[in-house]
PDB file of C-alpha atoms in Angstrom:
ATOM      1  CA  MET A 121     -12.379  10.006   5.603  1.00  0.00           C
ATOM      2  CA  THR A 122      -9.855   7.200   5.266  1.00  0.00           C
ATOM      3  CA  LYS A 123      -9.880   5.499   1.877  1.00  0.00           C
ATOM      4  CA  LEU A 124      -9.697   1.732   1.391  1.00  0.00           C
ATOM      5  CA  SER A 125      -7.335   0.630  -1.370  1.00  0.00           C
ATOM      6  CA  VAL A 126      -7.496  -3.099  -2.097  1.00  0.00           C
ATOM      7  CA  ASN A 127      -4.257  -4.819  -3.067  1.00  0.00           C
ATOM      8  CA  ILE A 128      -5.120  -7.440  -5.697  1.00  0.00           C
ATOM      9  CA  ASN A 129      -1.736  -9.222  -5.849  1.00  0.00           C
ATOM     10  CA  LYS A 130      -3.135 -12.380  -4.246  1.00  0.00           C
ATOM     11  CA  ILE A 131      -5.769 -12.683  -6.967  1.00  0.00           C
ATOM     12  CA  ALA A 132      -2.927 -12.697  -9.489  1.00  0.00           C
ATOM     13  CA  VAL A 133      -1.118 -15.387  -7.456  1.00  0.00           C
ATOM     14  CA  ILE A 134      -4.093 -17.713  -7.874  1.00  0.00           C
ATOM     15  CA  ARG A 135      -4.289 -16.982 -11.594  1.00  0.00           C
ATOM     16  CA  ASN A 136      -0.595 -17.562 -12.131  1.00  0.00           C
ATOM     17  CA  SER A 137      -0.658 -20.898 -10.291  1.00  0.00           C
ATOM     18  CA  ARG A 138      -2.597 -22.454 -13.177  1.00  0.00           C
ATOM     19  CA  GLY A 139      -1.870 -20.244 -16.163  1.00  0.00           C
ATOM     20  CA  GLY A 140      -4.639 -18.777 -18.274  1.00  0.00           C
ATOM     21  CA  ASN A 141      -6.752 -15.920 -16.987  1.00  0.00           C
ATOM     22  CA  LEU A 142      -8.810 -17.384 -14.144  1.00  0.00           C
ATOM     23  CA  PRO A 143      -9.428 -15.494 -11.957  1.00  0.00           C
ATOM     24  CA  ASP A 144      -9.364 -12.359 -14.089  1.00  0.00           C
ATOM     25  CA  VAL A 145      -7.562  -9.639 -12.113  1.00  0.00           C
ATOM     26  CA  ILE A 146      -8.990  -6.886 -14.320  1.00  0.00           C
ATOM     27  CA  GLU A 147     -12.546  -8.045 -13.693  1.00  0.00           C
ATOM     28  CA  ALA A 148     -11.771  -8.381  -9.995  1.00  0.00           C
ATOM     29  CA  ALA A 149     -10.619  -4.760  -9.923  1.00  0.00           C
ATOM     30  CA  ARG A 150     -13.808  -3.657 -11.658  1.00  0.00           C
ATOM     31  CA  ARG A 151     -15.942  -5.491  -9.116  1.00  0.00           C
ATOM     32  CA  ILE A 152     -13.979  -4.265  -6.120  1.00  0.00           C
ATOM     33  CA  LYS A 153     -14.445  -0.719  -7.375  1.00  0.00           C
ATOM     34  CA  GLY A 154     -18.153  -1.402  -7.869  1.00  0.00           C
ATOM     35  CA  PHE A 155     -18.434  -2.736  -4.306  1.00  0.00           C
ATOM     36  CA  GLY A 156     -17.299   0.641  -2.992  1.00  0.00           C
ATOM     37  CA  ALA A 157     -13.537   0.437  -2.445  1.00  0.00           C
ATOM     38  CA  GLN A 158     -11.941   3.786  -3.163  1.00  0.00           C
ATOM     39  CA  GLY A 159      -8.769   2.409  -4.703  1.00  0.00           C
ATOM     40  CA  ILE A 160      -6.782  -0.448  -6.177  1.00  0.00           C
ATOM     41  CA  THR A 161      -3.193  -1.229  -5.201  1.00  0.00           C
ATOM     42  CA  VAL A 162      -0.736  -3.437  -7.070  1.00  0.00           C
ATOM     43  CA  HIS A 163       2.842  -4.368  -6.244  1.00  0.00           C
ATOM     44  CA  PRO A 164       4.560  -5.681  -9.373  1.00  0.00           C
ATOM     45  CA  ARG A 165       7.892  -7.344  -8.676  1.00  0.00           C
ATOM     46  CA  PRO A 166      10.747  -7.845 -11.121  1.00  0.00           C
ATOM     47  CA  ASP A 167       9.963 -11.549 -11.628  1.00  0.00           C
ATOM     48  CA  GLU A 168       6.231 -10.809 -12.168  1.00  0.00           C
ATOM     49  CA  ARG A 169       5.318 -13.729  -9.908  1.00  0.00           C
ATOM     50  CA  HIS A 170       1.911 -12.238  -9.203  1.00  0.00           C
ATOM     51  CA  ILE A 171       0.917  -8.898 -10.760  1.00  0.00           C
ATOM     52  CA  ARG A 172       2.460  -8.594 -14.213  1.00  0.00           C
ATOM     53  CA  TYR A 173       3.522  -5.397 -15.899  1.00  0.00           C
ATOM     54  CA  SER A 174       0.875  -6.086 -18.551  1.00  0.00           C
ATOM     55  CA  ASP A 175      -1.768  -6.217 -15.782  1.00  0.00           C
ATOM     56  CA  VAL A 176      -0.727  -2.770 -14.608  1.00  0.00           C
ATOM     57  CA  ARG A 177      -1.143  -1.344 -18.098  1.00  0.00           C
ATOM     58  CA  GLN A 178      -4.605  -2.885 -18.445  1.00  0.00           C
ATOM     59  CA  LEU A 179      -5.668  -1.775 -14.975  1.00  0.00           C
ATOM     60  CA  LYS A 180      -4.889   1.836 -15.810  1.00  0.00           C
ATOM     61  CA  LYS A 181      -7.725   1.661 -18.358  1.00  0.00           C
ATOM     62  CA  VAL A 182     -10.359   0.494 -15.856  1.00  0.00           C
ATOM     63  CA  VAL A 183      -9.351   1.931 -12.459  1.00  0.00           C
ATOM     64  CA  THR A 184     -11.013   5.328 -12.389  1.00  0.00           C
ATOM     65  CA  THR A 185     -10.628   5.711  -8.621  1.00  0.00           C
ATOM     66  CA  GLU A 186      -7.308   5.764  -6.731  1.00  0.00           C
ATOM     67  CA  PHE A 187      -4.621   3.688  -8.477  1.00  0.00           C
ATOM     68  CA  ASN A 188      -1.573   2.969  -6.335  1.00  0.00           C
ATOM     69  CA  ILE A 189       1.505   1.172  -7.640  1.00  0.00           C
ATOM     70  CA  GLU A 190       3.943  -0.069  -4.982  1.00  0.00           C
ATOM     71  CA  GLY A 191       7.484  -1.259  -5.413  1.00  0.00           C
ATOM     72  CA  ASN A 192      11.197  -0.762  -5.164  1.00  0.00           C
ATOM     73  CA  PRO A 193      12.156   1.873  -7.744  1.00  0.00           C
ATOM     74  CA  PHE A 194      14.427  -0.270  -9.887  1.00  0.00           C
ATOM     75  CA  ASP A 195      14.684   1.068 -13.428  1.00  0.00           C
ATOM     76  CA  PRO A 196      12.003  -1.210 -15.001  1.00  0.00           C
ATOM     77  CA  PHE A 197       9.579  -0.309 -12.201  1.00  0.00           C
ATOM     78  CA  CYS A 198      10.235   3.390 -12.700  1.00  0.00           C
ATOM     79  CA  ASP A 199       9.737   3.059 -16.449  1.00  0.00           C
ATOM     80  CA  LEU A 200       6.396   1.338 -15.869  1.00  0.00           C
ATOM     81  CA  VAL A 201       5.169   3.973 -13.422  1.00  0.00           C
ATOM     82  CA  MET A 202       6.191   6.810 -15.725  1.00  0.00           C
ATOM     83  CA  GLU A 203       4.344   5.122 -18.588  1.00  0.00           C
ATOM     84  CA  VAL A 204       1.146   4.293 -16.684  1.00  0.00           C
ATOM     85  CA  VAL A 205       0.982   7.465 -14.522  1.00  0.00           C
ATOM     86  CA  PRO A 206      -1.036   6.174 -11.543  1.00  0.00           C
ATOM     87  CA  THR A 207      -2.561   8.398  -8.887  1.00  0.00           C
ATOM     88  CA  GLN A 208       0.151   7.401  -6.436  1.00  0.00           C
ATOM     89  CA  VAL A 209       3.427   5.516  -6.353  1.00  0.00           C
ATOM     90  CA  THR A 210       4.504   3.971  -3.050  1.00  0.00           C
ATOM     91  CA  LEU A 211       8.243   3.363  -2.771  1.00  0.00           C
ATOM     92  CA  VAL A 212       9.017   0.143  -0.868  1.00  0.00           C
ATOM     93  CA  PRO A 213      12.562  -1.137  -0.184  1.00  0.00           C
ATOM     94  CA  ASP A 214      11.869  -4.824  -0.772  1.00  0.00           C
ATOM     95  CA  ALA A 215      14.589  -7.078  -2.162  1.00  0.00           C
ATOM     96  CA  ARG A 216      14.073  -8.649  -5.571  1.00  0.00           C
ATOM     97  CA  ASP A 217      13.385 -12.056  -3.991  1.00  0.00           C
ATOM     98  CA  ALA A 218      11.334 -10.843  -1.011  1.00  0.00           C
ATOM     99  CA  ILE A 219       8.175 -12.826  -0.302  1.00  0.00           C
ATOM    100  CA  THR A 220       6.523  -9.714   1.076  1.00  0.00           C
ATOM    101  CA  SER A 221       7.549  -6.271   2.271  1.00  0.00           C
ATOM    102  CA  ASN A 222       9.411  -6.515   5.565  1.00  0.00           C
ATOM    103  CA  ALA A 223      10.858  -3.087   6.416  1.00  0.00           C
ATOM    104  CA  GLY A 224      10.577   0.607   5.761  1.00  0.00           C
ATOM    105  CA  TRP A 225      13.146   2.876   4.130  1.00  0.00           C
ATOM    106  CA  ASP A 226      16.051   4.434   5.945  1.00  0.00           C
ATOM    107  CA  THR A 227      15.089   7.891   4.705  1.00  0.00           C
ATOM    108  CA  VAL A 228      18.305   9.447   5.999  1.00  0.00           C
ATOM    109  CA  LYS A 229      20.706   7.005   4.355  1.00  0.00           C
ATOM    110  CA  TYR A 230      18.785   6.932   1.063  1.00  0.00           C
ATOM    111  CA  ARG A 231      17.717  10.581   1.034  1.00  0.00           C
ATOM    112  CA  ASP A 232      19.350  11.532  -2.263  1.00  0.00           C
ATOM    113  CA  PHE A 233      18.163   8.381  -4.034  1.00  0.00           C
ATOM    114  CA  LEU A 234      14.566   8.818  -2.842  1.00  0.00           C
ATOM    115  CA  ARG A 235      14.543  12.536  -3.581  1.00  0.00           C
ATOM    116  CA  GLU A 236      15.668  11.854  -7.152  1.00  0.00           C
ATOM    117  CA  LYS A 237      12.858   9.326  -7.610  1.00  0.00           C
ATOM    118  CA  ALA A 238      10.267  11.627  -6.037  1.00  0.00           C
ATOM    119  CA  GLU A 239      11.246  14.467  -8.357  1.00  0.00           C
ATOM    120  CA  MET A 240      10.987  12.162 -11.354  1.00  0.00           C
ATOM    121  CA  PHE A 241       7.494  10.956 -10.441  1.00  0.00           C
ATOM    122  CA  HIS A 242       6.346  14.462  -9.552  1.00  0.00           C
ATOM    123  CA  SER A 243       7.288  15.541 -13.078  1.00  0.00           C
ATOM    124  CA  LYS A 244       4.348  13.401 -14.231  1.00  0.00           C
ATOM    125  CA  GLY A 245       2.017  14.662 -11.510  1.00  0.00           C
ATOM    126  CA  ILE A 246       2.167  11.389  -9.564  1.00  0.00           C
ATOM    127  CA  ARG A 247       1.726  11.590  -5.791  1.00  0.00           C
ATOM    128  CA  VAL A 248       4.625   9.950  -3.945  1.00  0.00           C
ATOM    129  CA  SER A 249       4.437   7.935  -0.726  1.00  0.00           C
ATOM    130  CA  ILE A 250       7.432   6.382   1.058  1.00  0.00           C
ATOM    131  CA  PHE A 251       7.088   3.202   3.129  1.00  0.00           C
ATOM    132  CA  VAL A 252       8.571   3.737   6.610  1.00  0.00           C
ATOM    133  CA  ASN A 253       8.723   2.101  10.016  1.00  0.00           C
ATOM    134  CA  PRO A 254       7.010   4.005  12.856  1.00  0.00           C
ATOM    135  CA  ASP A 255      10.237   5.808  13.681  1.00  0.00           C
ATOM    136  CA  ILE A 256      10.073   9.553  14.191  1.00  0.00           C
ATOM    137  CA  GLU A 257      13.540  10.075  12.669  1.00  0.00           C
ATOM    138  CA  MET A 258      12.525   8.201   9.515  1.00  0.00           C
ATOM    139  CA  VAL A 259       9.426  10.369   9.294  1.00  0.00           C
ATOM    140  CA  ARG A 260      11.509  13.522   9.595  1.00  0.00           C
ATOM    141  CA  GLY A 261      13.927  12.144   7.026  1.00  0.00           C
ATOM    142  CA  ALA A 262      11.072  11.578   4.596  1.00  0.00           C
ATOM    143  CA  VAL A 263      10.455  15.326   4.390  1.00  0.00           C
ATOM    144  CA  ALA A 264      13.919  15.860   2.900  1.00  0.00           C
ATOM    145  CA  CYS A 265      13.146  13.149   0.340  1.00  0.00           C
ATOM    146  CA  GLY A 266      10.412  15.324  -1.130  1.00  0.00           C
ATOM    147  CA  THR A 267       7.592  12.838  -0.599  1.00  0.00           C
ATOM    148  CA  ASP A 268       3.933  13.821  -0.293  1.00  0.00           C
ATOM    149  CA  ARG A 269       3.017  11.042   2.111  1.00  0.00           C
ATOM    150  CA  ILE A 270       4.477   8.268   4.184  1.00  0.00           C
ATOM    151  CA  GLU A 271       2.993   4.794   4.459  1.00  0.00           C
ATOM    152  CA  LEU A 272       3.430   3.370   7.932  1.00  0.00           C
ATOM    153  CA  TYR A 273       4.545  -0.278   7.876  1.00  0.00           C
ATOM    154  CA  THR A 274       2.010  -1.802  10.266  1.00  0.00           C
ATOM    155  CA  GLU A 275       3.328  -5.356  10.748  1.00  0.00           C
ATOM    156  CA  ALA A 276       4.575  -4.609  14.268  1.00  0.00           C
ATOM    157  CA  TYR A 277       1.204  -3.122  15.214  1.00  0.00           C
ATOM    158  CA  ALA A 278      -0.650  -6.154  13.868  1.00  0.00           C
ATOM    159  CA  SER A 279       1.702  -8.587  15.631  1.00  0.00           C
ATOM    160  CA  GLY A 280       1.341  -6.860  18.978  1.00  0.00           C
ATOM    161  CA  TYR A 281      -2.347  -6.009  18.797  1.00  0.00           C
ATOM    162  CA  ALA A 282      -3.773  -9.058  20.572  1.00  0.00           C
ATOM    163  CA  ALA A 283      -1.406  -8.836  23.529  1.00  0.00           C
ATOM    164  CA  ASP A 284      -1.621  -5.089  24.150  1.00  0.00           C
ATOM    165  CA  ARG A 285      -3.176  -2.894  21.514  1.00  0.00           C
ATOM    166  CA  GLU A 286      -2.278   0.333  23.309  1.00  0.00           C
ATOM    167  CA  ALA A 287       1.402  -0.574  23.400  1.00  0.00           C
ATOM    168  CA  ALA A 288       1.232  -1.769  19.806  1.00  0.00           C
ATOM    169  CA  ILE A 289      -0.186   1.530  18.499  1.00  0.00           C
ATOM    170  CA  ARG A 290       1.957   3.899  20.580  1.00  0.00           C
ATOM    171  CA  ASP A 291       4.862   4.415  18.176  1.00  0.00           C
ATOM    172  CA  TYR A 292       2.475   4.722  15.255  1.00  0.00           C
ATOM    173  CA  VAL A 293       0.551   7.551  16.884  1.00  0.00           C
ATOM    174  CA  VAL A 294       3.783   9.428  17.601  1.00  0.00           C
ATOM    175  CA  ALA A 295       5.081   8.905  14.055  1.00  0.00           C
ATOM    176  CA  ALA A 296       1.772   9.823  12.431  1.00  0.00           C
ATOM    177  CA  GLU A 297       1.366  12.979  14.506  1.00  0.00           C
ATOM    178  CA  GLU A 298       4.898  14.051  13.602  1.00  0.00           C
ATOM    179  CA  ALA A 299       4.158  13.434   9.920  1.00  0.00           C
ATOM    180  CA  GLN A 300       1.016  15.528  10.163  1.00  0.00           C
ATOM    181  CA  ARG A 301       2.924  18.305  11.932  1.00  0.00           C
ATOM    182  CA  LEU A 302       5.483  18.295   9.110  1.00  0.00           C
ATOM    183  CA  GLY A 303       2.802  18.476   6.426  1.00  0.00           C
ATOM    184  CA  LEU A 304       3.000  14.870   5.221  1.00  0.00           C
ATOM    185  CA  GLY A 305      -0.058  12.752   4.506  1.00  0.00           C
ATOM    186  CA  VAL A 306      -0.254   9.411   6.302  1.00  0.00           C
ATOM    187  CA  ASN A 307      -1.085   6.067   4.709  1.00  0.00           C
ATOM    188  CA  ALA A 308      -0.829   2.666   6.385  1.00  0.00           C
ATOM    189  CA  GLY A 309      -0.527  -0.930   5.347  1.00  0.00           C
ATOM    190  CA  HIS A 310       0.623  -4.498   6.054  1.00  0.00           C
ATOM    191  CA  ASP A 311      -1.319  -7.101   8.059  1.00  0.00           C
ATOM    192  CA  LEU A 312      -4.234  -4.788   8.804  1.00  0.00           C
ATOM    193  CA  ASN A 313      -7.407  -6.867   9.072  1.00  0.00           C
ATOM    194  CA  LEU A 314     -10.964  -6.977  10.389  1.00  0.00           C
ATOM    195  CA  ASP A 315      -9.726  -7.395  13.964  1.00  0.00           C
ATOM    196  CA  ASN A 316      -7.238  -4.525  14.193  1.00  0.00           C
ATOM    197  CA  LEU A 317      -8.225  -2.016  11.521  1.00  0.00           C
ATOM    198  CA  ARG A 318     -10.909  -0.036  13.346  1.00  0.00           C
ATOM    199  CA  TYR A 319      -8.738   0.615  16.381  1.00  0.00           C
ATOM    200  CA  PHE A 320      -5.870   1.822  14.206  1.00  0.00           C
ATOM    201  CA  ILE A 321      -8.133   4.332  12.442  1.00  0.00           C
ATOM    202  CA  SER A 322      -9.706   5.435  15.728  1.00  0.00           C
ATOM    203  CA  ARG A 323      -6.268   6.322  17.121  1.00  0.00           C
ATOM    204  CA  ILE A 324      -4.981   7.887  13.894  1.00  0.00           C
ATOM    205  CA  PRO A 325      -8.200   9.298  12.394  1.00  0.00           C
ATOM    206  CA  PHE A 326      -6.346  11.445   9.849  1.00  0.00           C
ATOM    207  CA  THR A 327      -5.025   8.325   8.073  1.00  0.00           C
ATOM    208  CA  ALA A 328      -5.577   9.134   4.405  1.00  0.00           C
ATOM    209  CA  GLU A 329      -5.520   5.603   3.013  1.00  0.00           C
ATOM    210  CA  VAL A 330      -5.056   1.994   4.060  1.00  0.00           C
ATOM    211  CA  SER A 331      -3.805  -0.575   1.572  1.00  0.00           C
ATOM    212  CA  ILE A 332      -5.004  -4.099   2.371  1.00  0.00           C
ATOM    213  CA  GLY A 333      -4.527  -7.236   0.330  1.00  0.00           C
ATOM    214  CA  HIS A 334      -3.618 -10.536   1.948  1.00  0.00           C
ATOM    215  CA  ALA A 335      -6.136 -10.434   4.806  1.00  0.00           C
ATOM    216  CA  LEU A 336      -8.948  -9.048   2.658  1.00  0.00           C
ATOM    217  CA  ILE A 337      -8.554 -11.610  -0.123  1.00  0.00           C
ATOM    218  CA  SER A 338      -8.254 -14.384   2.481  1.00  0.00           C
ATOM    219  CA  ASP A 339     -11.480 -13.246   4.175  1.00  0.00           C
ATOM    220  CA  ALA A 340     -13.177 -13.192   0.777  1.00  0.00           C
ATOM    221  CA  LEU A 341     -12.671 -16.965   0.505  1.00  0.00           C
ATOM    222  CA  TYR A 342     -15.105 -17.355   3.394  1.00  0.00           C
ATOM    223  CA  LEU A 343     -17.336 -14.315   3.094  1.00  0.00           C
ATOM    224  CA  GLY A 344     -17.365 -13.547  -0.621  1.00  0.00           C
ATOM    225  CA  LEU A 345     -15.646 -10.579  -2.223  1.00  0.00           C
ATOM    226  CA  GLU A 346     -18.546  -8.122  -2.100  1.00  0.00           C
ATOM    227  CA  THR A 347     -19.361  -8.815   1.559  1.00  0.00           C
ATOM    228  CA  THR A 348     -15.692  -8.611   2.490  1.00  0.00           C
ATOM    229  CA  VAL A 349     -15.145  -5.237   0.828  1.00  0.00           C
ATOM    230  CA  HIS A 350     -18.254  -3.926   2.606  1.00  0.00           C
ATOM    231  CA  ARG A 351     -16.975  -5.270   5.943  1.00  0.00           C
ATOM    232  CA  TYR A 352     -13.621  -3.531   5.529  1.00  0.00           C
ATOM    233  CA  LEU A 353     -15.325  -0.298   4.526  1.00  0.00           C
ATOM    234  CA  GLU A 354     -17.384  -0.480   7.710  1.00  0.00           C
ATOM    235  CA  GLU A 355     -14.219  -0.873   9.788  1.00  0.00           C
ATOM    236  CA  VAL A 356     -12.511   2.026   8.035  1.00  0.00           C
ATOM    237  CA  GLN A 357     -15.514   4.285   8.418  1.00  0.00           C
ATOM    238  CA  GLY A 358     -16.101   3.288  12.039  1.00  0.00           C
TER     239      GLY A 358
END
């Protein structure tokens, strides 16, 4: 069954806009876990403009389900991950000033770099996932990087879904099936929402985990956090 991991970065954005600790991202994580989500995702960036490194350390104490830390493996990020030892680290090639993730890794060009990072994280027993576009060559390249999973960057699927969902999913099915054939687990994330999530899972039913933040937290403004988590779980579970 596909797991739902909720990215709580946007909750931290609201907190940071005013200072103080309202809303409390640690309490939010506790509640999201209590509402049934199987994981929590955070993506700390070097400038700590949303999730802070101190948040990650505190979250480790309360997240007893899947804990996924995303980010570009700059040295401070690597030090944090090695200290906290989450369930999973997802390597994302975002620039230091990126507003949001906008591309997957070139797993051929950066093979040696990614393999070195994977070996380091594996030494602590941390599962490694590499963020990739739905490109079969990038999936094949990920194997040589020593990763356990790939995370398919789903922005293109989400953008094309309304016009032609079959065309939008096609490359993802091919990439995911190749990953499965090669023994890699498949995660997915970016712009998945209540409209497009169920179809994605129906076409790639062996998806291990989806990481959803922006859409889920936005829906929670209208529906409430508990109802929203339940709605996303229903879509994941079909």
